[in-house]
Amino acid sequence: MIHNLVCFFGIDHKVGTTMISQSTAELISFHYPNLKILFISMNGRESTEYVREAPISIDAMKYHIDNKMIIGADFLKTCTHKGNFYMMSGISNELESRYYYPDTVRCFLNEIAPEFDIIIADCGSDLDNGLAIGALSVSEDIFLIISQQESAIRRFEKLKPLMAELNIKKAVYIINKYKEQDPYGLNYLSDRLNIGKDNIWKVASSDYYRQAEVDYKTLLEYKNEMYIQDISLVANSILHSKGFSLIKKQRKSRWKNFI
């Protein structure tokens, strides 16, 4: 297992996996400029919806990944970065996703892990993707993203046995785009999905999701205090797990984009 690797996996498309994982990585990087943070897309897509300038793609490393020739220091130089925040986007040509295999991906992640304090991986929402399976299989911390939609919940119920087979079971479940007035509240979902109440969290709904795609930025930049508070809880759980001090609660957000 890779201690500093954290994976985010969505139970369905459009549940907000990229938004939550990137927001978490950005928030940790912002508050801890002394830590090297890598945000990497480990799925079959580029996942650059919330970045103004697309970072270098994992395609650039494919030959080295396939031949297990990755050198951590070289990877560090290859990554797009600003300050302590490093990024690598996913696959540019989605048809190539079938040519990434879990064993070579695990080797790749083991080689680059020592170069960073925390690696946050956006693993998309497909369980037949080698990048995602490779990352999920060596991560100590997994966040599963769900929504309050019945279709997403049914998909989770359907995939739960398969996720158990893949050892994706020690996880925190995040109900994204959460609305307090929705009948599918935390208590209902906890009971229906047989998830302990301590392991089911929420990230508040925001009116700026579509605007964020237009502006190429995460919801952190829209000064939604509830959203920032919920992402801070996710970030703090990661920081605590990895032995770092927590982000202190502030009366007013002082978030300023740095990407």
mmCIF file of C-alpha atoms in Angstrom:
data_model
loop_
_atom_site.group_PDB
_atom_site.id
_atom_site.type_symbol
_atom_site.label_atom_id
_atom_site.label_comp_id
_atom_site.label_asym_id
_atom_site.label_seq_id
_atom_site.Cartn_x
_atom_site.Cartn_y
_atom_site.Cartn_z
ATOM 1 C CA MET A 1 0.000 0.000 0.000
ATOM 2 C CA ILE A 2 1.101 3.564 -0.678
ATOM 3 C CA HIS A 3 0.655 5.597 2.502
ATOM 4 C CA ASN A 4 0.513 9.055 0.915
ATOM 5 C CA LEU A 5 -1.910 8.125 -1.889
ATOM 6 C CA VAL A 6 -5.566 9.172 -1.561
ATOM 7 C CA CYS A 7 -8.132 8.082 -4.166
ATOM 8 C CA PHE A 8 -11.504 9.583 -5.043
ATOM 9 C CA PHE A 9 -13.896 7.341 -6.977
ATOM 10 C CA GLY A 10 -17.343 8.326 -8.231
ATOM 11 C CA ILE A 11 -20.175 5.841 -8.164
ATOM 12 C CA ASP A 12 -21.536 7.316 -11.395
ATOM 13 C CA HIS A 13 -20.718 9.908 -14.035
ATOM 14 C CA LYS A 14 -21.361 13.543 -13.103
ATOM 15 C CA VAL A 15 -21.476 13.025 -9.331
ATOM 16 C CA GLY A 16 -18.620 15.540 -9.020
ATOM 17 C CA THR A 17 -15.560 13.360 -8.421
ATOM 18 C CA THR A 18 -13.139 15.667 -10.239
ATOM 19 C CA MET A 19 -14.503 18.774 -8.533
ATOM 20 C CA ILE A 20 -14.219 17.336 -5.025
ATOM 21 C CA SER A 21 -10.800 15.735 -5.489
ATOM 22 C CA GLN A 22 -9.270 18.797 -7.165
ATOM 23 C CA SER A 23 -10.817 21.153 -4.590
ATOM 24 C CA THR A 24 -9.332 19.056 -1.795
ATOM 25 C CA ALA A 25 -5.886 19.038 -3.393
ATOM 26 C CA GLU A 26 -5.993 22.797 -4.005
ATOM 27 C CA LEU A 27 -7.092 23.565 -0.448
ATOM 28 C CA ILE A 28 -4.319 21.488 1.126
ATOM 29 C CA SER A 29 -1.725 23.042 -1.197
ATOM 30 C CA PHE A 30 -2.940 26.534 -0.404
ATOM 31 C CA HIS A 31 -2.759 26.101 3.364
ATOM 32 C CA TYR A 32 0.492 24.097 3.367
ATOM 33 C CA PRO A 33 2.944 25.610 0.857
ATOM 34 C CA ASN A 34 5.717 23.533 2.427
ATOM 35 C CA LEU A 35 4.064 20.273 1.294
ATOM 36 C CA LYS A 36 4.412 18.876 -2.224
ATOM 37 C CA ILE A 37 0.943 17.952 -3.439
ATOM 38 C CA LEU A 38 0.259 15.986 -6.619
ATOM 39 C CA PHE A 39 -3.201 15.973 -8.195
ATOM 40 C CA ILE A 40 -3.331 13.284 -10.871
ATOM 41 C CA SER A 41 -6.146 11.975 -13.062
ATOM 42 C CA MET A 42 -6.145 8.184 -12.903
ATOM 43 C CA ASN A 43 -9.053 7.482 -15.207
ATOM 44 C CA GLY A 44 -9.876 7.244 -18.887
ATOM 45 C CA ARG A 45 -10.368 10.972 -19.423
ATOM 46 C CA GLU A 46 -8.293 14.151 -19.284
ATOM 47 C CA SER A 47 -10.363 15.581 -16.399
ATOM 48 C CA THR A 48 -9.237 19.161 -16.952
ATOM 49 C CA GLU A 49 -12.630 20.850 -16.651
ATOM 50 C CA TYR A 50 -11.504 23.093 -13.798
ATOM 51 C CA VAL A 51 -8.022 24.142 -14.926
ATOM 52 C CA ARG A 52 -7.311 27.251 -16.976
ATOM 53 C CA GLU A 53 -4.312 25.772 -18.744
ATOM 54 C CA ALA A 54 -4.388 22.015 -19.247
ATOM 55 C CA PRO A 55 -1.423 20.300 -17.552
ATOM 56 C CA ILE A 56 0.754 17.723 -19.249
ATOM 57 C CA SER A 57 -1.048 14.445 -19.885
ATOM 58 C CA ILE A 58 -0.152 11.036 -18.517
ATOM 59 C CA ASP A 59 0.164 10.057 -22.185
ATOM 60 C CA ALA A 60 3.609 11.657 -22.087
ATOM 61 C CA MET A 61 4.708 9.010 -19.584
ATOM 62 C CA LYS A 62 3.059 5.958 -21.172
ATOM 63 C CA TYR A 63 6.206 4.450 -22.683
ATOM 64 C CA HIS A 64 8.003 4.715 -19.342
ATOM 65 C CA ILE A 65 4.980 3.355 -17.457
ATOM 66 C CA ASP A 66 4.610 0.367 -19.803
ATOM 67 C CA ASN A 67 8.290 -0.504 -19.481
ATOM 68 C CA LYS A 68 8.499 0.240 -15.745
ATOM 69 C CA MET A 69 11.172 2.841 -16.402
ATOM 70 C CA ILE A 70 9.736 5.617 -14.231
ATOM 71 C CA ILE A 71 12.217 7.625 -12.160
ATOM 72 C CA GLY A 72 10.606 9.782 -9.492
ATOM 73 C CA ALA A 73 12.879 12.787 -9.961
ATOM 74 C CA ASP A 74 12.250 12.797 -13.731
ATOM 75 C CA PHE A 75 8.498 12.601 -13.165
ATOM 76 C CA LEU A 76 8.739 15.617 -10.864
ATOM 77 C CA LYS A 77 10.391 17.598 -13.661
ATOM 78 C CA THR A 78 7.797 16.450 -16.208
ATOM 79 C CA CYS A 79 4.738 17.451 -14.162
ATOM 80 C CA THR A 80 3.034 20.772 -14.678
ATOM 81 C CA HIS A 81 3.303 22.692 -11.437
ATOM 82 C CA LYS A 82 2.938 26.045 -9.752
ATOM 83 C CA GLY A 83 4.748 26.316 -6.477
ATOM 84 C CA ASN A 84 4.000 23.226 -4.406
ATOM 85 C CA PHE A 85 0.984 22.139 -6.478
ATOM 86 C CA TYR A 86 1.750 19.528 -9.140
ATOM 87 C CA MET A 87 -0.729 18.272 -11.716
ATOM 88 C CA MET A 88 -0.897 15.610 -14.379
ATOM 89 C CA SER A 89 -4.017 15.237 -16.482
ATOM 90 C CA GLY A 90 -5.515 11.981 -17.650
ATOM 91 C CA ILE A 91 -5.556 10.349 -21.056
ATOM 92 C CA SER A 92 -5.901 12.711 -24.035
ATOM 93 C CA ASN A 93 -7.111 9.969 -26.382
ATOM 94 C CA GLU A 94 -9.841 8.105 -24.510
ATOM 95 C CA LEU A 95 -9.556 5.155 -26.889
ATOM 96 C CA GLU A 96 -6.102 4.497 -25.418
ATOM 97 C CA SER A 97 -7.412 3.902 -21.887
ATOM 98 C CA ARG A 98 -7.623 0.128 -22.469
ATOM 99 C CA TYR A 99 -3.830 -0.005 -22.836
ATOM 100 C CA TYR A 100 -3.071 0.944 -19.230
ATOM 101 C CA TYR A 101 -2.803 -2.043 -16.895
ATOM 102 C CA PRO A 102 -3.152 -2.189 -13.090
ATOM 103 C CA ASP A 103 0.226 -3.847 -12.419
ATOM 104 C CA THR A 104 2.231 -1.250 -14.372
ATOM 105 C CA VAL A 105 0.153 1.536 -12.815
ATOM 106 C CA ARG A 106 0.968 0.235 -9.325
ATOM 107 C CA CYS A 107 4.664 0.209 -10.206
ATOM 108 C CA PHE A 108 4.378 3.752 -11.548
ATOM 109 C CA LEU A 109 2.710 5.064 -8.379
ATOM 110 C CA ASN A 110 5.210 3.320 -6.109
ATOM 111 C CA GLU A 111 8.066 5.019 -7.959
ATOM 112 C CA ILE A 112 6.674 8.546 -7.836
ATOM 113 C CA ALA A 113 5.169 8.425 -4.311
ATOM 114 C CA PRO A 114 8.420 9.330 -2.444
ATOM 115 C CA GLU A 115 8.624 12.614 -4.360
ATOM 116 C CA PHE A 116 5.426 13.974 -2.804
ATOM 117 C CA ASP A 117 3.913 14.484 0.628
ATOM 118 C CA ILE A 118 0.373 13.747 -0.562
ATOM 119 C CA ILE A 119 -0.925 12.352 -3.861
ATOM 120 C CA ILE A 120 -4.611 12.866 -4.620
ATOM 121 C CA ALA A 121 -5.938 10.757 -7.483
ATOM 122 C CA ASP A 122 -9.163 11.368 -9.378
ATOM 123 C CA CYS A 123 -10.133 7.800 -10.296
ATOM 124 C CA GLY A 124 -13.237 8.655 -12.289
ATOM 125 C CA SER A 125 -16.224 6.310 -12.159
ATOM 126 C CA ASP A 126 -15.358 3.249 -14.265
ATOM 127 C CA LEU A 127 -14.289 -0.007 -12.652
ATOM 128 C CA ASP A 128 -12.976 -1.418 -15.919
ATOM 129 C CA ASN A 129 -10.194 1.146 -16.205
ATOM 130 C CA GLY A 130 -6.611 0.015 -15.520
ATOM 131 C CA LEU A 131 -5.475 3.396 -14.207
ATOM 132 C CA ALA A 132 -8.313 3.559 -11.687
ATOM 133 C CA ILE A 133 -8.010 -0.057 -10.528
ATOM 134 C CA GLY A 134 -4.240 0.229 -10.213
ATOM 135 C CA ALA A 135 -4.538 3.316 -8.015
ATOM 136 C CA LEU A 136 -7.462 2.094 -5.902
ATOM 137 C CA SER A 137 -5.715 -1.205 -5.169
ATOM 138 C CA VAL A 138 -2.742 0.484 -3.456
ATOM 139 C CA SER A 139 -4.479 3.365 -1.679
ATOM 140 C CA GLU A 140 -4.972 3.369 2.094
ATOM 141 C CA ASP A 141 -7.597 6.121 1.891
ATOM 142 C CA ILE A 142 -10.528 6.001 -0.528
ATOM 143 C CA PHE A 143 -13.404 8.445 -0.817
ATOM 144 C CA LEU A 144 -16.462 7.198 -2.701
ATOM 145 C CA ILE A 145 -18.582 9.975 -4.197
ATOM 146 C CA ILE A 146 -22.351 9.469 -4.380
ATOM 147 C CA SER A 147 -25.300 11.801 -4.963
ATOM 148 C CA GLN A 148 -28.876 11.930 -3.702
ATOM 149 C CA GLN A 149 -30.204 10.711 -7.069
ATOM 150 C CA GLU A 150 -31.976 7.365 -7.059
ATOM 151 C CA SER A 151 -30.093 6.248 -10.189
ATOM 152 C CA ALA A 152 -26.714 6.826 -8.519
ATOM 153 C CA ILE A 153 -27.805 5.030 -5.347
ATOM 154 C CA ARG A 154 -29.059 2.015 -7.316
ATOM 155 C CA ARG A 155 -25.772 1.908 -9.199
ATOM 156 C CA PHE A 156 -23.901 1.875 -5.889
ATOM 157 C CA GLU A 157 -26.063 -1.005 -4.637
ATOM 158 C CA LYS A 158 -25.367 -2.897 -7.854
ATOM 159 C CA LEU A 159 -21.601 -2.297 -7.768
ATOM 160 C CA LYS A 160 -21.079 -2.842 -4.045
ATOM 161 C CA PRO A 161 -20.290 -6.601 -4.348
ATOM 162 C CA LEU A 162 -17.833 -5.912 -7.170
ATOM 163 C CA MET A 163 -16.127 -3.170 -5.182
ATOM 164 C CA ALA A 164 -15.764 -5.588 -2.273
ATOM 165 C CA GLU A 165 -14.090 -8.094 -4.605
ATOM 166 C CA LEU A 166 -11.662 -5.361 -5.643
ATOM 167 C CA ASN A 167 -11.038 -4.575 -1.960
ATOM 168 C CA ILE A 168 -12.657 -1.128 -2.246
ATOM 169 C CA LYS A 169 -14.472 -1.297 1.044
ATOM 170 C CA LYS A 170 -12.553 0.667 3.659
ATOM 171 C CA ALA A 171 -13.821 4.030 2.522
ATOM 172 C CA VAL A 172 -15.520 7.274 3.470
ATOM 173 C CA TYR A 173 -18.674 7.969 1.487
ATOM 174 C CA ILE A 174 -19.332 11.553 0.396
ATOM 175 C CA ILE A 175 -22.817 12.625 -0.674
ATOM 176 C CA ASN A 176 -22.015 15.398 -3.106
ATOM 177 C CA LYS A 177 -24.260 18.313 -4.179
ATOM 178 C CA TYR A 178 -26.092 17.676 -0.910
ATOM 179 C CA LYS A 179 -29.407 19.405 -0.263
ATOM 180 C CA GLU A 180 -30.737 19.414 3.284
ATOM 181 C CA GLN A 181 -34.385 19.423 2.145
ATOM 182 C CA ASP A 182 -33.958 16.335 -0.028
ATOM 183 C CA PRO A 183 -35.777 13.262 1.398
ATOM 184 C CA TYR A 184 -32.616 11.232 0.727
ATOM 185 C CA GLY A 185 -30.832 12.651 3.762
ATOM 186 C CA LEU A 186 -27.746 11.308 5.527
ATOM 187 C CA ASN A 187 -29.740 9.142 7.935
ATOM 188 C CA TYR A 188 -31.810 7.583 5.154
ATOM 189 C CA LEU A 189 -28.736 6.868 3.014
ATOM 190 C CA SER A 190 -26.816 5.504 5.980
ATOM 191 C CA ASP A 191 -29.609 3.014 6.719
ATOM 192 C CA ARG A 192 -30.346 2.076 3.125
ATOM 193 C CA LEU A 193 -26.717 1.572 2.106
ATOM 194 C CA ASN A 194 -25.688 0.012 5.434
ATOM 195 C CA ILE A 195 -22.965 2.604 6.014
ATOM 196 C CA GLY A 196 -21.990 3.709 9.510
ATOM 197 C CA LYS A 197 -23.026 7.303 10.207
ATOM 198 C CA ASP A 198 -19.408 8.266 10.926
ATOM 199 C CA ASN A 199 -18.424 7.155 7.415
ATOM 200 C CA ILE A 200 -21.015 9.091 5.428
ATOM 201 C CA TRP A 201 -20.314 12.781 4.883
ATOM 202 C CA LYS A 202 -21.755 15.537 2.743
ATOM 203 C CA VAL A 203 -20.511 18.289 0.474
ATOM 204 C CA ALA A 204 -23.053 21.064 0.085
ATOM 205 C CA SER A 205 -24.761 21.798 -3.199
ATOM 206 C CA SER A 206 -23.675 24.932 -5.055
ATOM 207 C CA ASP A 207 -25.360 27.081 -7.683
ATOM 208 C CA TYR A 208 -22.048 27.613 -9.477
ATOM 209 C CA TYR A 209 -21.301 24.138 -10.903
ATOM 210 C CA ARG A 210 -22.038 25.119 -14.504
ATOM 211 C CA GLN A 211 -20.284 28.446 -14.107
ATOM 212 C CA ALA A 212 -17.211 26.672 -12.738
ATOM 213 C CA GLU A 213 -16.916 24.716 -15.996
ATOM 214 C CA VAL A 214 -17.195 27.926 -18.013
ATOM 215 C CA ASP A 215 -14.560 29.634 -15.870
ATOM 216 C CA TYR A 216 -12.230 26.595 -15.623
ATOM 217 C CA LYS A 217 -11.992 26.770 -11.839
ATOM 218 C CA THR A 218 -13.195 24.895 -8.783
ATOM 219 C CA LEU A 219 -16.035 25.938 -6.517
ATOM 220 C CA LEU A 220 -13.533 27.145 -3.930
ATOM 221 C CA GLU A 221 -13.279 30.401 -5.862
ATOM 222 C CA TYR A 222 -16.954 31.315 -5.494
ATOM 223 C CA LYS A 223 -16.721 32.069 -1.776
ATOM 224 C CA ASN A 224 -19.348 29.504 -0.787
ATOM 225 C CA GLU A 225 -18.586 29.131 2.911
ATOM 226 C CA MET A 226 -20.549 25.896 3.314
ATOM 227 C CA TYR A 227 -18.707 24.276 0.402
ATOM 228 C CA ILE A 228 -15.310 25.394 1.710
ATOM 229 C CA GLN A 229 -16.218 24.115 5.175
ATOM 230 C CA ASP A 230 -17.203 20.686 3.832
ATOM 231 C CA ILE A 231 -14.054 20.398 1.673
ATOM 232 C CA SER A 232 -11.985 21.450 4.692
ATOM 233 C CA LEU A 233 -13.358 18.454 6.607
ATOM 234 C CA VAL A 234 -12.269 16.143 3.774
ATOM 235 C CA ALA A 235 -8.848 17.829 3.618
ATOM 236 C CA ASN A 236 -8.391 17.614 7.384
ATOM 237 C CA SER A 237 -9.195 13.907 7.448
ATOM 238 C CA ILE A 238 -6.436 13.368 4.883
ATOM 239 C CA LEU A 239 -3.979 15.579 6.741
ATOM 240 C CA HIS A 240 -4.702 13.761 10.005
ATOM 241 C CA SER A 241 -4.291 10.368 8.335
ATOM 242 C CA LYS A 242 -0.909 11.395 6.932
ATOM 243 C CA GLY A 243 0.366 12.890 10.189
ATOM 244 C CA PHE A 244 0.076 16.601 9.353
ATOM 245 C CA SER A 245 -1.581 19.358 11.368
ATOM 246 C CA LEU A 246 -5.124 20.345 10.486
ATOM 247 C CA ILE A 247 -6.405 23.381 8.636
ATOM 248 C CA LYS A 248 -7.742 25.791 11.223
ATOM 249 C CA LYS A 249 -11.267 27.070 10.857
ATOM 250 C CA GLN A 250 -11.443 30.701 9.803
ATOM 251 C CA ARG A 251 -14.267 33.162 10.283
ATOM 252 C CA LYS A 252 -14.117 34.265 6.666
ATOM 253 C CA SER A 253 -12.560 32.524 3.726
ATOM 254 C CA ARG A 254 -9.290 33.995 2.502
ATOM 255 C CA TRP A 255 -9.202 31.665 -0.502
ATOM 256 C CA LYS A 256 -7.286 33.006 -3.468
ATOM 257 C CA ASN A 257 -6.686 30.879 -6.509
ATOM 258 C CA PHE A 258 -3.062 30.047 -7.232
ATOM 259 C CA ILE A 259 -3.373 27.685 -10.209
#
